[in-house]
Tab-separated table of C-alpha atoms in Angstrom:
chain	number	residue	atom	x	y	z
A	1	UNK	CA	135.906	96.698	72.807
A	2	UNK	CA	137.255	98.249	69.179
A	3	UNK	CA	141.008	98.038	70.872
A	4	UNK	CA	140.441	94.498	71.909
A	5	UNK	CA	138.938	93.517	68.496
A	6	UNK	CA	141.294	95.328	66.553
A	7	UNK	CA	138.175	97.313	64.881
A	8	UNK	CA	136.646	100.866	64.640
A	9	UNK	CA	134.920	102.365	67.398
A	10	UNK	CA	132.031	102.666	64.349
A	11	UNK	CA	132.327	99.381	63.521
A	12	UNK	CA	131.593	97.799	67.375
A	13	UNK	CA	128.434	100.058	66.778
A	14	UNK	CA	127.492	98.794	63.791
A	15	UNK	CA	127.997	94.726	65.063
A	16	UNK	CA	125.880	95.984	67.736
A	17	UNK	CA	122.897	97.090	65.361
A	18	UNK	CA	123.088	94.585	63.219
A	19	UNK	CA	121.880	91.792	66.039
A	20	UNK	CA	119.539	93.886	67.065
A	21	UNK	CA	120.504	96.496	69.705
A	22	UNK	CA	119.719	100.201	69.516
A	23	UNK	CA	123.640	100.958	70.096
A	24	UNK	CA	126.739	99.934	72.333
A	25	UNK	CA	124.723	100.306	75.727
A	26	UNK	CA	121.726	98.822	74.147
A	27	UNK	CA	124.105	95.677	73.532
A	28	UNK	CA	125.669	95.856	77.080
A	29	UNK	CA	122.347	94.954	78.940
A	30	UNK	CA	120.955	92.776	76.852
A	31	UNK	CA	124.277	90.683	77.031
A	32	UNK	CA	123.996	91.385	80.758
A	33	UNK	CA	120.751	90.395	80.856
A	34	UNK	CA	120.783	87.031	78.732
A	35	UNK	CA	123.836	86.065	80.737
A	36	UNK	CA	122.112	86.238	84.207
A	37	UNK	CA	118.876	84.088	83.530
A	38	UNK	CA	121.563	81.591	81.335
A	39	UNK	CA	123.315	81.058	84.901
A	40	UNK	CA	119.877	80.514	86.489
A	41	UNK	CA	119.285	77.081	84.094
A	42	UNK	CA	122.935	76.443	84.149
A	43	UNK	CA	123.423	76.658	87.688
A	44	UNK	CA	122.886	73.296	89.778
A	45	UNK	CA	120.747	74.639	92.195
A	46	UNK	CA	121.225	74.492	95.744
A	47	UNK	CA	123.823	71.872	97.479
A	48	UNK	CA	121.825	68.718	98.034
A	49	UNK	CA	118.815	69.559	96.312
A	50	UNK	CA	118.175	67.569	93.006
A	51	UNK	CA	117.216	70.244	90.386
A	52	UNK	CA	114.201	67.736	90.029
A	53	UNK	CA	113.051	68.443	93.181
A	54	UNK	CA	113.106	72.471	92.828
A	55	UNK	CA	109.813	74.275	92.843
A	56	UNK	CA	108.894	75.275	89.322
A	57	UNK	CA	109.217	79.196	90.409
A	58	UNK	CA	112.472	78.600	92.083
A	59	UNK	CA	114.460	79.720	88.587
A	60	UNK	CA	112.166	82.298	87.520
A	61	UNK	CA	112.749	84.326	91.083
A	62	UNK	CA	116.342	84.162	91.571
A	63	UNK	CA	117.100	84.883	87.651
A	64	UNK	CA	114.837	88.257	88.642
A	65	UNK	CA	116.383	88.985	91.400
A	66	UNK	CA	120.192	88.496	89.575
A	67	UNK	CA	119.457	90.346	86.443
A	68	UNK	CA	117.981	93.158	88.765
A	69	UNK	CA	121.023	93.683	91.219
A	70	UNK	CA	123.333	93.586	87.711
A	71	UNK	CA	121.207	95.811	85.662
A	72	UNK	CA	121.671	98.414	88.783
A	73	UNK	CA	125.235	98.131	88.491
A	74	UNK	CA	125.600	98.341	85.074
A	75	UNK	CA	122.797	101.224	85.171
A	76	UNK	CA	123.109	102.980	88.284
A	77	UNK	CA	125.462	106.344	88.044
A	78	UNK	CA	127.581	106.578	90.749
A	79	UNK	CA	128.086	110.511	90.799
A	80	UNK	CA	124.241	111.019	90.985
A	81	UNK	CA	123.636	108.292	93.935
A	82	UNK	CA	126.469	109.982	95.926
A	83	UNK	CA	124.201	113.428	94.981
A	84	UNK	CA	121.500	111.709	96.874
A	85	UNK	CA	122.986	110.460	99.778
A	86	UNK	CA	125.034	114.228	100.065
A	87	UNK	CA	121.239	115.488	99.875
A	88	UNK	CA	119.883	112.936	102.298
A	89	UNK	CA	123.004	113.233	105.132
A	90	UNK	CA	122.877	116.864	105.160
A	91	UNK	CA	118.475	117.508	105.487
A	92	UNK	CA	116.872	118.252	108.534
A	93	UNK	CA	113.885	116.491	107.524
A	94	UNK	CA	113.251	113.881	104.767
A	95	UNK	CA	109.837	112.848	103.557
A	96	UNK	CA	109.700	109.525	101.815
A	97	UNK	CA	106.307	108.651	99.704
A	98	UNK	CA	105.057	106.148	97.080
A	99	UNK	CA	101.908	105.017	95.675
A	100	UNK	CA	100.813	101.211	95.255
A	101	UNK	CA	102.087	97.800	97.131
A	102	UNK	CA	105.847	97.806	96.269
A	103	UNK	CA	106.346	101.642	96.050
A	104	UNK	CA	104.660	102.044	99.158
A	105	UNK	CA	107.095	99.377	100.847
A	106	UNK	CA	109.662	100.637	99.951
A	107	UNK	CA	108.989	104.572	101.316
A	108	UNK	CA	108.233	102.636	104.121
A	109	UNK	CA	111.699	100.980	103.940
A	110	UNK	CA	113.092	104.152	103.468
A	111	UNK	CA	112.342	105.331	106.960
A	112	UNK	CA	114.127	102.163	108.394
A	113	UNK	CA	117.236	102.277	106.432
A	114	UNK	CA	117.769	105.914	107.166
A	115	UNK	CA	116.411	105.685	111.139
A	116	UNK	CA	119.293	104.403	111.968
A	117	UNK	CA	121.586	107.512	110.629
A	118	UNK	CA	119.306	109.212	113.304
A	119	UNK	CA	117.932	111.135	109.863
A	120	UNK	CA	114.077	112.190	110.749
A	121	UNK	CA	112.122	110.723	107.792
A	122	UNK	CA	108.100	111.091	107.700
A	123	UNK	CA	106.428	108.616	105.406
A	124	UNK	CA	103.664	109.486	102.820
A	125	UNK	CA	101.045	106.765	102.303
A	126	UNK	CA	98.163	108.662	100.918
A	127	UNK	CA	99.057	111.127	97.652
A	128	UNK	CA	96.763	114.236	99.097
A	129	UNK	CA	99.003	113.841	102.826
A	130	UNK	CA	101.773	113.500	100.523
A	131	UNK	CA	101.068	116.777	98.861
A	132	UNK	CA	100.663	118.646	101.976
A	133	UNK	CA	103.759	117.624	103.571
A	134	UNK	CA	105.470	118.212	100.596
A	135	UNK	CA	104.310	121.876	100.738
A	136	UNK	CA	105.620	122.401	104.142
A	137	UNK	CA	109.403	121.498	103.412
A	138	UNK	CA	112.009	123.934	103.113
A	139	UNK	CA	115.507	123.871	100.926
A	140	UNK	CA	116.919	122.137	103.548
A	141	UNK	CA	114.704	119.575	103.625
A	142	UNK	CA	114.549	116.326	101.143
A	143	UNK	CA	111.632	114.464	99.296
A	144	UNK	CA	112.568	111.191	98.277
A	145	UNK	CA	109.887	109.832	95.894
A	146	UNK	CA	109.442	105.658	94.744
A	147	UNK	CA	107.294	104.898	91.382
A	148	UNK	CA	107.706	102.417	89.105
A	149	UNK	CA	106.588	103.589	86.522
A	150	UNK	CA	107.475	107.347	86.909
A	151	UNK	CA	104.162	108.394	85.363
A	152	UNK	CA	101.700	107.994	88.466
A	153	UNK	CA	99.812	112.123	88.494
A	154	UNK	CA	99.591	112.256	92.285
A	155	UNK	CA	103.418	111.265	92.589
A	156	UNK	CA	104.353	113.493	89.735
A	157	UNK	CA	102.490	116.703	91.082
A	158	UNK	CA	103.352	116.086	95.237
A	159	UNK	CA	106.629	116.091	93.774
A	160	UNK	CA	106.222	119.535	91.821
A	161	UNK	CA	104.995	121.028	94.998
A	162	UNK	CA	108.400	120.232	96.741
A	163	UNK	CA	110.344	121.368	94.063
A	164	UNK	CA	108.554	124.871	93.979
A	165	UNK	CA	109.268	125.042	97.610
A	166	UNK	CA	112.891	124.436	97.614
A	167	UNK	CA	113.168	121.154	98.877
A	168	UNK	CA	115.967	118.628	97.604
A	169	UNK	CA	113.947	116.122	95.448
A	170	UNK	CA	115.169	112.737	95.189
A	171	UNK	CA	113.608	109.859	92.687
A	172	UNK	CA	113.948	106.245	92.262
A	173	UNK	CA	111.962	105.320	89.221
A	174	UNK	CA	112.144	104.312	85.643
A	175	UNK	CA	114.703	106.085	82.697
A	176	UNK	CA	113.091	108.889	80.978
A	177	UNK	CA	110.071	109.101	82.694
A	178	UNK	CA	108.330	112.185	83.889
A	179	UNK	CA	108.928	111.690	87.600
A	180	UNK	CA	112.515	111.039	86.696
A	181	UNK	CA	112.896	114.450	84.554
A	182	UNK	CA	110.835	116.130	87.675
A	183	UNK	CA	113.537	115.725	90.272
A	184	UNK	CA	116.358	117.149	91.397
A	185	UNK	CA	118.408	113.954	91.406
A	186	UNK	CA	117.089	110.786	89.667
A	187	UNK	CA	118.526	106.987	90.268
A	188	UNK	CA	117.151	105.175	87.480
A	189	UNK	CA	116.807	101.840	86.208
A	190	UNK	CA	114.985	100.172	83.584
A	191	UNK	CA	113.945	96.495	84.170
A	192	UNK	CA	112.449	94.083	81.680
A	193	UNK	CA	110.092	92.086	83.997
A	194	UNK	CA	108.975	88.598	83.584
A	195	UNK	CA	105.739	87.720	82.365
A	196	UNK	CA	104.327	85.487	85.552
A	197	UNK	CA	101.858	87.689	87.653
A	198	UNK	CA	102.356	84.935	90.489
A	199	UNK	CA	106.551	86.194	91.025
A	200	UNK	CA	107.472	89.645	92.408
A	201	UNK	CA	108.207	92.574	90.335
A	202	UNK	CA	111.841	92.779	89.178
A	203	UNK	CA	111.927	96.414	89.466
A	204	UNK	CA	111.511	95.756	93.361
A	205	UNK	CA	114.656	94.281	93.611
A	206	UNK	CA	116.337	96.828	91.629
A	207	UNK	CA	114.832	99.527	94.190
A	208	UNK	CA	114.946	98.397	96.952
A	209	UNK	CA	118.892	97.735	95.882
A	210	UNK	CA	119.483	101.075	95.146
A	211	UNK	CA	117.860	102.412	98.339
A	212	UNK	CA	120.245	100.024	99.963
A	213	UNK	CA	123.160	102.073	98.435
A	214	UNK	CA	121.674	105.182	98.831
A	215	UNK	CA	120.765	104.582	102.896
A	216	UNK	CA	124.707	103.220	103.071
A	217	UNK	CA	125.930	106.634	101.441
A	218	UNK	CA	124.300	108.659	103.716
A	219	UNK	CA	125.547	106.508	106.558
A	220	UNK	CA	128.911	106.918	105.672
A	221	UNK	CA	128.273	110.406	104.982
């Protein structure tokens, strides 16, 4: 950005504070961000539909769903998904778990994605279950863990008990979070949701994209 401006590397920083952002990165998403719901009022809407005659959600859904998917690929690190899916390929037995309606899901989705591999994955429903399966893995085993917020006790101590037994632990959660600083290998994402408690969390899209990536790594692996 300074070589293209014809600035500082300092100075791009300092632009960056002054409307607001924490730093470069900062600046990045929210650009990101602003972009992808612009598109969603810009965009005509589907062919033959009168933007009239859209459902008053229809906007609010999609822009989720594209500022999710971009904030994973502006977010994601590639090095540490391609840990994962090394971790996942390579277990004898994987144990997926999560807590609540969307985390559960997507444990749940876990076990379909990574089926198909012909990977043996149990699924972990209930948090005391959860912490006894996790206490029967083994090093070559993996615990792959879903929480939105990254904070939830049971999550945060079934996945202690897996890391004291050697198993490969594997989280999809929020940045910075205690479940995130927990594992052994952490694909994070932080999502600003939108405030309608009638539309589906954003973060679900951003998980359950980078499960998608995950499951496809391991596959290839």
């Amino acid at each position: 950005m300074a070589l293209r401006a014809g600035v500082s590397q300092p100075t791009v920083t300092r632009f960056c504070r002054s409307v607001g952002c924490d730093g470069v990165r900062d600046f990045k998403l929210q650009l990101a961000r602003s972009l992808a719901v612009g598109e969603a009022f810009l965009d005509p809407g589907p062919v033959g539909t009168p933007a009239g005659e859209l459902p008053p959600f229809w906007s609010s859904v999609l822009a989720e769903a594209h500022v999710a998917i971009r904030e994973v690929e502006r977010q994601l690190v590639p090095e540490d998904l391609m840990r994962a899916a090394e971790a996942l390929a390579s277990s004898q037995r994987i144990a997926s778990f999560g807590v609540g309606g969307s985390s559960a899901s997507l444990a749940q989705e876990a076990q379909v994605r990574l089926f198909r591999y012909g990977l043996p994955v149990d699924v972990c429903r209930e948090p005391y279950m959860a912490r006894m399966i996790a206490a029967t893995l083994t090093p070559d085993d993996a615990f792959l863990v879903f929480s939105a917020t990254g904070g939830t006790p049971e999550v945060i101590e079934a996945m202690g008990i897996a890391n004291r037994y050697g198993a490969r632990t594997i989280a999809i959660t929020r940045p910075g979070s205690m479940l995130a600083k927990t594992a052994s290998v952490s694909l994070t994402v932080r999502i600003g949701e939108y405030p309608d408690a009638l539309t589906p969390s954003a973060s679900r899209f951003a998980f359950l994209a980078i499960l998608d990536l995950v499951a496809a790594g391991a596959g290839y692996r």
